[in-house]
mmCIF file of C-alpha atoms in Angstrom:
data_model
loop_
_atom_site.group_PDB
_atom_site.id
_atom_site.type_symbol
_atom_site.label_atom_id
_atom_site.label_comp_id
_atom_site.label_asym_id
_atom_site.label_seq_id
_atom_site.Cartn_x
_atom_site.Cartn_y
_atom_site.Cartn_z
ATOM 1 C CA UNK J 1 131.409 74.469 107.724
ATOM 2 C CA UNK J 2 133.396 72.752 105.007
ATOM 3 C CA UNK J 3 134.823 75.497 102.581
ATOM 4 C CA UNK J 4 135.497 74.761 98.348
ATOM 5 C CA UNK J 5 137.966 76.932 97.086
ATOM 6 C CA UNK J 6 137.756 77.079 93.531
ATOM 7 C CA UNK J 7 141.186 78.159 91.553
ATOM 8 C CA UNK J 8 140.969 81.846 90.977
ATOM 9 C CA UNK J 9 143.493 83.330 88.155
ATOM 10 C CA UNK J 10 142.540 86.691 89.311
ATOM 11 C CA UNK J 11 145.340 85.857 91.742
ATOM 12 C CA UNK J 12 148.084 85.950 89.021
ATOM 13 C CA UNK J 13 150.828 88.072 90.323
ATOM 14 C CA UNK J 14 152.749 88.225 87.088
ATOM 15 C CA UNK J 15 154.369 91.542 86.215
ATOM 16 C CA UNK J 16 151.210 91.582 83.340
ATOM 17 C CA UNK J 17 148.503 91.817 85.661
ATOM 18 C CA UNK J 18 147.128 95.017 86.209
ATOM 19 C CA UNK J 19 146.921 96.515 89.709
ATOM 20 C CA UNK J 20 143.955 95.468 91.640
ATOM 21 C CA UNK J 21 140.518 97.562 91.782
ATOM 22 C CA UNK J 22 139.946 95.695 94.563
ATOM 23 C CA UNK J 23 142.233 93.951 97.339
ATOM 24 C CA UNK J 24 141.046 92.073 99.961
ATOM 25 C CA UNK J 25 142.876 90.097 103.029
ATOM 26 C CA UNK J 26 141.489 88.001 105.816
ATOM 27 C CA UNK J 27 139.147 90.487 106.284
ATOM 28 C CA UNK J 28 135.988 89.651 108.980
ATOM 29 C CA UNK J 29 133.582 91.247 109.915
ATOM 30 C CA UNK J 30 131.867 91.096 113.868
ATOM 31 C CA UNK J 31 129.001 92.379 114.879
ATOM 32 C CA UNK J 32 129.420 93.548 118.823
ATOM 33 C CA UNK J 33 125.705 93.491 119.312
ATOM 34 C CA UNK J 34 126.195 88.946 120.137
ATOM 35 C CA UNK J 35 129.599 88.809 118.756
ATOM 36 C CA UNK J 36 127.850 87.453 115.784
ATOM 37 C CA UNK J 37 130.973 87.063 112.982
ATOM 38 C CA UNK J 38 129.267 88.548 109.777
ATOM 39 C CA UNK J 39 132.363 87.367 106.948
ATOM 40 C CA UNK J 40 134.939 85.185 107.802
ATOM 41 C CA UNK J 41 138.089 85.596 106.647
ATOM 42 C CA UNK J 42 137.281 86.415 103.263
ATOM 43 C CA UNK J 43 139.942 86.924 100.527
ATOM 44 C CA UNK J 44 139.294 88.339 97.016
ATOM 45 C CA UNK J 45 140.601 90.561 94.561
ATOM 46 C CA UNK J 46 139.397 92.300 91.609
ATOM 47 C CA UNK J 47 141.348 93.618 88.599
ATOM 48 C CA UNK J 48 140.358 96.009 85.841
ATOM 49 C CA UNK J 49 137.735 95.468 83.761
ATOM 50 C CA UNK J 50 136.666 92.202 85.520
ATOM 51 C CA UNK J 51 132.574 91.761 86.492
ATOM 52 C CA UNK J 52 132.015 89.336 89.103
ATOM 53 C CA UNK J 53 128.573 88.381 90.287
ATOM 54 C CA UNK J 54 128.302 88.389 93.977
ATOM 55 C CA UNK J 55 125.801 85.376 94.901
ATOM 56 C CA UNK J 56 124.864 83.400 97.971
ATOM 57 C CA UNK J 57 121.614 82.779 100.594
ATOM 58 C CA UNK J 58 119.962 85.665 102.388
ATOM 59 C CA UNK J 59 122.289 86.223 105.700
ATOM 60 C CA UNK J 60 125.028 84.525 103.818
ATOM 61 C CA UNK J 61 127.338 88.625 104.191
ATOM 62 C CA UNK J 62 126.764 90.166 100.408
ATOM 63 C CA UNK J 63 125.748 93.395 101.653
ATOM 64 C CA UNK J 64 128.138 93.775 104.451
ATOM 65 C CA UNK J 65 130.880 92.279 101.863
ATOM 66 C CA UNK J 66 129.157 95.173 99.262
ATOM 67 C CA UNK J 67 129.706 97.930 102.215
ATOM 68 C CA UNK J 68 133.276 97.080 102.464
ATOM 69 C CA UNK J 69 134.048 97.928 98.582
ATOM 70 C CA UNK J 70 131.859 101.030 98.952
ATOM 71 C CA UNK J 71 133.983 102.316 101.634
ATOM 72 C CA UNK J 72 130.532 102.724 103.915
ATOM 73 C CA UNK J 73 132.517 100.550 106.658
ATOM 74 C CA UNK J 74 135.350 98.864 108.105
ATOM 75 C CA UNK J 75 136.405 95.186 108.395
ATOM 76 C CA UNK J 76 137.417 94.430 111.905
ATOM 77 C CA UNK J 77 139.697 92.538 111.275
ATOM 78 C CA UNK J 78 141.963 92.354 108.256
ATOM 79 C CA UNK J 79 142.494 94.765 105.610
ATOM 80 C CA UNK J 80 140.566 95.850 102.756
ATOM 81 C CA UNK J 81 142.322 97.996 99.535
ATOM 82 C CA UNK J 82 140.102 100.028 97.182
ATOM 83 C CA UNK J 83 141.496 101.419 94.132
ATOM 84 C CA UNK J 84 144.938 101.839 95.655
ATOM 85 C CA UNK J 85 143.837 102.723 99.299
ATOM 86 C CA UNK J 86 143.633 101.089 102.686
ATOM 87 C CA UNK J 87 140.497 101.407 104.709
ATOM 88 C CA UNK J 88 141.653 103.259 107.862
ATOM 89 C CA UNK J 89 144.237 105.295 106.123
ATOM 90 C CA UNK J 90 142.480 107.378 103.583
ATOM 91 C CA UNK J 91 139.340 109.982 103.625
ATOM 92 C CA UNK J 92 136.836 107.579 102.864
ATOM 93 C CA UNK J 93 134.738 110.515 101.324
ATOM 94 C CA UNK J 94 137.135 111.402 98.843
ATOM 95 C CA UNK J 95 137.299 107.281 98.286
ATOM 96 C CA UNK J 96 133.534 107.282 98.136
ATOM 97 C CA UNK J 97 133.550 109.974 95.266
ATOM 98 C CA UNK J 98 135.216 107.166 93.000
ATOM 99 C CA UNK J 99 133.170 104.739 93.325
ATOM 100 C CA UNK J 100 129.906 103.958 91.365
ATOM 101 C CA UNK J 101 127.110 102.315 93.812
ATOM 102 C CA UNK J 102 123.679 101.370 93.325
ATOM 103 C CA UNK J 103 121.226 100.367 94.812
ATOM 104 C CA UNK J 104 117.159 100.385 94.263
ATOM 105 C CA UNK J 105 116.906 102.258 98.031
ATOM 106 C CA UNK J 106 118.610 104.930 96.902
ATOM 107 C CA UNK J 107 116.337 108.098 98.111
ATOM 108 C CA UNK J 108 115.436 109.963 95.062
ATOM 109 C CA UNK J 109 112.938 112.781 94.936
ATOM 110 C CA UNK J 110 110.409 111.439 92.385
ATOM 111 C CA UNK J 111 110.079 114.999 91.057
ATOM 112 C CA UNK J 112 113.229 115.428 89.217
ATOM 113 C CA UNK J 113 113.718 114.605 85.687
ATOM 114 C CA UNK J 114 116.397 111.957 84.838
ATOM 115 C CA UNK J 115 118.636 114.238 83.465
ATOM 116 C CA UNK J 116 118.241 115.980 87.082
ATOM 117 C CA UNK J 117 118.910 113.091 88.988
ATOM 118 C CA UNK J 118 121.755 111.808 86.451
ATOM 119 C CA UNK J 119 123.831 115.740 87.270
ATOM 120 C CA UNK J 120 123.345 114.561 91.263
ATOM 121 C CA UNK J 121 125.789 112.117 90.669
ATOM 122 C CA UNK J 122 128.038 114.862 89.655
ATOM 123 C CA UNK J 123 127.829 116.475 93.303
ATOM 124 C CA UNK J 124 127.045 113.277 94.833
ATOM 125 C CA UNK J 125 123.901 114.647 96.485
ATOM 126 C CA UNK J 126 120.487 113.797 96.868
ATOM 127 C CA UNK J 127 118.894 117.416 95.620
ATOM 128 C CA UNK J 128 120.515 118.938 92.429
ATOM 129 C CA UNK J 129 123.110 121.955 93.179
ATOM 130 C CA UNK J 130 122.546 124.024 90.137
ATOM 131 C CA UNK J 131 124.846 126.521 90.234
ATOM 132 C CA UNK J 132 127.605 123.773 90.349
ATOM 133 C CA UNK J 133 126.615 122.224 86.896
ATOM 134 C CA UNK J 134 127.958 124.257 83.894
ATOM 135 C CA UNK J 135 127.402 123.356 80.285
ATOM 136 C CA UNK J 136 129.794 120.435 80.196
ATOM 137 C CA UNK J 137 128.362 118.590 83.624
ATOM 138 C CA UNK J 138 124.920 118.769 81.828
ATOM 139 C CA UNK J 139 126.367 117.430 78.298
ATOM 140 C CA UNK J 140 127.999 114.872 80.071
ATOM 141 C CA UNK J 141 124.848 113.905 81.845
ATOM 142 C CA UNK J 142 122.942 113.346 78.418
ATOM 143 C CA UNK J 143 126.127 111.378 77.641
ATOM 144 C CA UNK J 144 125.581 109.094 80.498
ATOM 145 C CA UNK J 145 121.694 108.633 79.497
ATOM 146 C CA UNK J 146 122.669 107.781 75.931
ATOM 147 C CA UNK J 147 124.812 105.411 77.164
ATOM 148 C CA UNK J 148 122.183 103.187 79.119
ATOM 149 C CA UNK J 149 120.370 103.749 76.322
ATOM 150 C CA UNK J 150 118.179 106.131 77.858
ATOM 151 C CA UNK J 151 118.023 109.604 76.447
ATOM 152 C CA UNK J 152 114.589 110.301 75.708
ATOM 153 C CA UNK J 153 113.883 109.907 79.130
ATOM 154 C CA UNK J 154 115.937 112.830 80.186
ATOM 155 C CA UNK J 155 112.766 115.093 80.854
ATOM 156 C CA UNK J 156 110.880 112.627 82.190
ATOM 157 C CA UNK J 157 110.179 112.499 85.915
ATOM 158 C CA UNK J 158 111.799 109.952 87.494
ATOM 159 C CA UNK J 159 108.731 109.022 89.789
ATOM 160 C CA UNK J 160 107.093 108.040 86.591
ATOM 161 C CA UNK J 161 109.475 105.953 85.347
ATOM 162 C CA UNK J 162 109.320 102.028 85.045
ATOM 163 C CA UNK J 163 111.435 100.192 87.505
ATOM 164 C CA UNK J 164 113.998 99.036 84.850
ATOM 165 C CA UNK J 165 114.084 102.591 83.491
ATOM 166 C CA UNK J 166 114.978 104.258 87.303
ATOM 167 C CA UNK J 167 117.401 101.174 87.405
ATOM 168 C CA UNK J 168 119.283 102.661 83.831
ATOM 169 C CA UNK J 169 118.929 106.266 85.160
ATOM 170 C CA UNK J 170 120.849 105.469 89.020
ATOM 171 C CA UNK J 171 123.445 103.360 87.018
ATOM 172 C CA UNK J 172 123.824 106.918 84.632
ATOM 173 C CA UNK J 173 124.389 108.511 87.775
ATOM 174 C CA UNK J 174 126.650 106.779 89.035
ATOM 175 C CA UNK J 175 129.150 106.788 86.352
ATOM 176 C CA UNK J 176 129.145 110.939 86.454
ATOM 177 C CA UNK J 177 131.754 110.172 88.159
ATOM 178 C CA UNK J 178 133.600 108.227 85.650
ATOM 179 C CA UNK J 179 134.177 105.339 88.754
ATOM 180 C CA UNK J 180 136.855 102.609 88.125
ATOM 181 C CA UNK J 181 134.481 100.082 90.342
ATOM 182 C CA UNK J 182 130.931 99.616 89.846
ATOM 183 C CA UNK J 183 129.001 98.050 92.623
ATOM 184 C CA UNK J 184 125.142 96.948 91.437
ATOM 185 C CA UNK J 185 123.220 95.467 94.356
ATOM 186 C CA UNK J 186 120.696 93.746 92.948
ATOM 187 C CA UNK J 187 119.917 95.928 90.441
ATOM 188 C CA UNK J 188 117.273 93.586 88.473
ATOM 189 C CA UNK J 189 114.591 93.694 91.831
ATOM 190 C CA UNK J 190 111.016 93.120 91.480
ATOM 191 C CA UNK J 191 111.712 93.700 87.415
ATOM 192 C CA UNK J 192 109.654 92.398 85.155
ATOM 193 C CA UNK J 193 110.893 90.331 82.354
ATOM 194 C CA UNK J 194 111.307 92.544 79.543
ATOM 195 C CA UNK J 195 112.484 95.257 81.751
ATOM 196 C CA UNK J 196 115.476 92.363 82.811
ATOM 197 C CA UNK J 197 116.291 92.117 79.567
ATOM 198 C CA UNK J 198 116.469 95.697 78.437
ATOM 199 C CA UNK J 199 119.263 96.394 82.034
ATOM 200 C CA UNK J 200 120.967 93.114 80.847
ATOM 201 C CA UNK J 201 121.452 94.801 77.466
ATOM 202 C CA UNK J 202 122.383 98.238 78.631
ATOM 203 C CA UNK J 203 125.011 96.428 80.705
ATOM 204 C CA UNK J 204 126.611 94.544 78.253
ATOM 205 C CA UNK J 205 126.972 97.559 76.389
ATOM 206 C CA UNK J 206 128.600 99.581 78.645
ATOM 207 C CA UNK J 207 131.206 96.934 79.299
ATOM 208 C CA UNK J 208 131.840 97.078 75.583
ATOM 209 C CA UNK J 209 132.576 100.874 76.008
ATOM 210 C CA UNK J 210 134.552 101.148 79.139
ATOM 211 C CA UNK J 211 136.717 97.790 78.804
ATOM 212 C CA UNK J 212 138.406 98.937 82.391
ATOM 213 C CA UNK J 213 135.951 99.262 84.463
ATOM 214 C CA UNK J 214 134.875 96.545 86.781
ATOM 215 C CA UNK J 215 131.807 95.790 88.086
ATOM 216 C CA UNK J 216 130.033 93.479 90.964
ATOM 217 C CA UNK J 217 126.776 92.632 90.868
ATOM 218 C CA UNK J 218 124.549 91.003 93.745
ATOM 219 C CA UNK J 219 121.875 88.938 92.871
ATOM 220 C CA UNK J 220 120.190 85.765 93.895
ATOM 221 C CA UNK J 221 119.066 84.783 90.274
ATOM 222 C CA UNK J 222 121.407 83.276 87.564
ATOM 223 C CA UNK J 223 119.372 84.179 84.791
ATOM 224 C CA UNK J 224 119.862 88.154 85.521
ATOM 225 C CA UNK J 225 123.954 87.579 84.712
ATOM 226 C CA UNK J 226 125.094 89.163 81.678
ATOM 227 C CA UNK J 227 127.083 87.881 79.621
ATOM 228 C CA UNK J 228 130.200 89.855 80.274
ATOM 229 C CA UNK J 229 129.997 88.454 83.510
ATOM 230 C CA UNK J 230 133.084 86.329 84.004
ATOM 231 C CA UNK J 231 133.988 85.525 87.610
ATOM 232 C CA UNK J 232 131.385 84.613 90.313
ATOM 233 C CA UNK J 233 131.885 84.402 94.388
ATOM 234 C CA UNK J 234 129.201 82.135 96.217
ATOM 235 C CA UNK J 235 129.515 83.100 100.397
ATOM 236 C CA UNK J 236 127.781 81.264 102.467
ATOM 237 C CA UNK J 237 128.030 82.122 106.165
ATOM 238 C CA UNK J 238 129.975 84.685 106.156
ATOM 239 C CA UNK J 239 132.707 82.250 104.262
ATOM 240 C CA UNK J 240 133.727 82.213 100.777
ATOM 241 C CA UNK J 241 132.795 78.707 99.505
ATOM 242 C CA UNK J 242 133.830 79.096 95.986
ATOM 243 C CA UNK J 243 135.308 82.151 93.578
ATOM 244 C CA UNK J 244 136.543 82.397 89.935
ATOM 245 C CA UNK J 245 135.782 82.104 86.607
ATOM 246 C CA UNK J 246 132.355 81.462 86.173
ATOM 247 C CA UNK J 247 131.983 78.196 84.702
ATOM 248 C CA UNK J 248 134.382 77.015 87.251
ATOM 249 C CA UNK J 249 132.219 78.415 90.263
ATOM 250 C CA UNK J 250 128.511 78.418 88.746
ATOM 251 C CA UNK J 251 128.266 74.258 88.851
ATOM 252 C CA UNK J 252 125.519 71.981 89.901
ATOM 253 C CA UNK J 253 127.590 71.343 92.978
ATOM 254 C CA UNK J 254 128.550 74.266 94.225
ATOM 255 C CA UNK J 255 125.203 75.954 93.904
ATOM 256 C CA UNK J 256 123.887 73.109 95.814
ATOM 257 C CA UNK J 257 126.246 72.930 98.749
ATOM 258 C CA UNK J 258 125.697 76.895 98.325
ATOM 259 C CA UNK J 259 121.940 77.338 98.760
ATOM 260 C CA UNK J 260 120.976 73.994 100.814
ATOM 261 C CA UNK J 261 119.059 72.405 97.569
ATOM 262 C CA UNK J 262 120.060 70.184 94.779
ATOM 263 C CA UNK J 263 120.589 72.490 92.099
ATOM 264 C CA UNK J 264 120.815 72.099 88.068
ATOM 265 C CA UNK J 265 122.629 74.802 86.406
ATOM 266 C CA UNK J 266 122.594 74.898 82.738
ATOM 267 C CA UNK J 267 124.322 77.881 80.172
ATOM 268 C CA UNK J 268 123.417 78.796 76.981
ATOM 269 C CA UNK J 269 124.158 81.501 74.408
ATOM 270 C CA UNK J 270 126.189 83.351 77.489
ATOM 271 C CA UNK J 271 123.479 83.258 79.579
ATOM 272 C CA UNK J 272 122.445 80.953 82.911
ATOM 273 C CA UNK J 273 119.410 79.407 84.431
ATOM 274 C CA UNK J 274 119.228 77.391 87.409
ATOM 275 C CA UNK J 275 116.026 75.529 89.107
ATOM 276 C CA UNK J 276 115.988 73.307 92.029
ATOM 277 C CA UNK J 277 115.843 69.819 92.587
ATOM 278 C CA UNK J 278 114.980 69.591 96.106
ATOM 279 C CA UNK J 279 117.034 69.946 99.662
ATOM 280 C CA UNK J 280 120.432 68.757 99.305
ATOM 281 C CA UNK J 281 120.688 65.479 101.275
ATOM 282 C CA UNK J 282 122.117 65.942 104.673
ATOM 283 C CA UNK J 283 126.218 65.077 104.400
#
């Protein structure tokens, strides 16, 4: 395939630029099982408080690309830098610890209260170790609640919860930790509307409050980007086809030659929509 680079100023090597959260180089991926090549030498990096959106067709690598910055594999080829350390020469557990992921198959006893399941991210288990959390772990976890917005939840079961709410309480979880990268992979499933909104809002808020933390989020729908949200990278096949600022990646064209359809993006207010206009013609 035919490749469009778009310019990406995360790229600046100026002695002002912060050190990167995220450094990737010619990195692919191959899966033995049919040599099938899963990303294609991809190159990206991500700097402090930067959020990227992570967008391309099913198949297209986002999750194996996602499993690279969580430390849960290695590239085959190429080489892949999180927070300051090289896949391959650092205990990715310890790695692992610093990072905030999420994801809506996350196993989480339904049982446990929020506040519960918020002080597992302290241990990063799936049960709660009780005799680990003292009186600041479980302070900090109503912290983390009132920070999604979320604190009157804390003694609710989480198997009760609404799917936007369980969203809010992993993402709590997650930043028990107090991560430096946040990965979200696609956070906004099978949501309803006003639940969308309500995660879009608790997200832009917590980019107001941590200004150097960075964040990627996966998702195939334009109108679940917040609007902190200010680089995007489209892969398709395994190939980045565009990356950058978002109004310089998020275009009528690229979408199209992303996804296979003509598509019409439009912005307003900080947010995106985008609705298709048929299959691309054939070039």
């Amino acid at each position: 395939m035919t490749g469009r680079t778009v310019r990406d100023t995360s790229h600046d090597t100026s002695q002002e630029t912060p050190a990167a959260v995220v450094l990737l180089r010619e990195v692919s991926v191959r899966r033995h099982a049919g040599d099938h090549l899963i990303l294609d030498g991809v190159d990206w990096t991500v700097r402090p408080g930067e959020h990227w959106a992570l967008l391309g067709a099913n198949g297209a690598g986002k999750t194996t690309l996602l499993r690279l910055l969580g430390a849960l594999m290695h590239p085959t080829t190429g080489s892949v830098e999180v927070l300051g350390s090289r896949l391959g020469r650092v205990d990715v557990r310890d790695l692992r610890a610093r990072i905030g992921h999420v994801t809506t198959a996350q196993r989480v006893p339904g049982d446990l209260t929020a506040h519960a399941v918020v002080l597992t991210g302290h241990t990063g288990t799936v049960q709660p170790l009780w005799r680990v959390y003292d009186d600041e772990v479980r302070r900090r976890a109503h912290e983390r609640l009132a920070e999604l917005d979320i604190k009157e939840l804390a003694d609710r079961p989480y198997g009760v919860c609404s799917g936007g709410q369980r969203a809010r309480i992993l993402i709590a979880r997650a930043l028990m930790a107090e991560p430096a990268l946040l990965l979200l992979d696609e956070p906004f499933n099978a949501l309803d509307l006003p639940s969308r909104e309500d995660l879009i809002d608790a997200l832009h808020q917590l980019a107001g409050g941590r200004p150097r933390l960075a964040t990627v989020t996966v998702t195939h729908h334009l109108e679940e980007l917040s609007p902190v949200i200010g680089h995007a990278l489209l892969l398709r096949e395994g190939r980045i086809l565009a990356r950058g600022p978002v109004t310089e990646v998020l275009t009528d064209a690229t979408l199209t030659e992303c996804f296979g359809r003509g598509i019409t993006v439009t912005r307003r207010d900080g947010r995106w929509a985008a609705y298709s206009r048929g299959r691309a013609p054939r070039g």
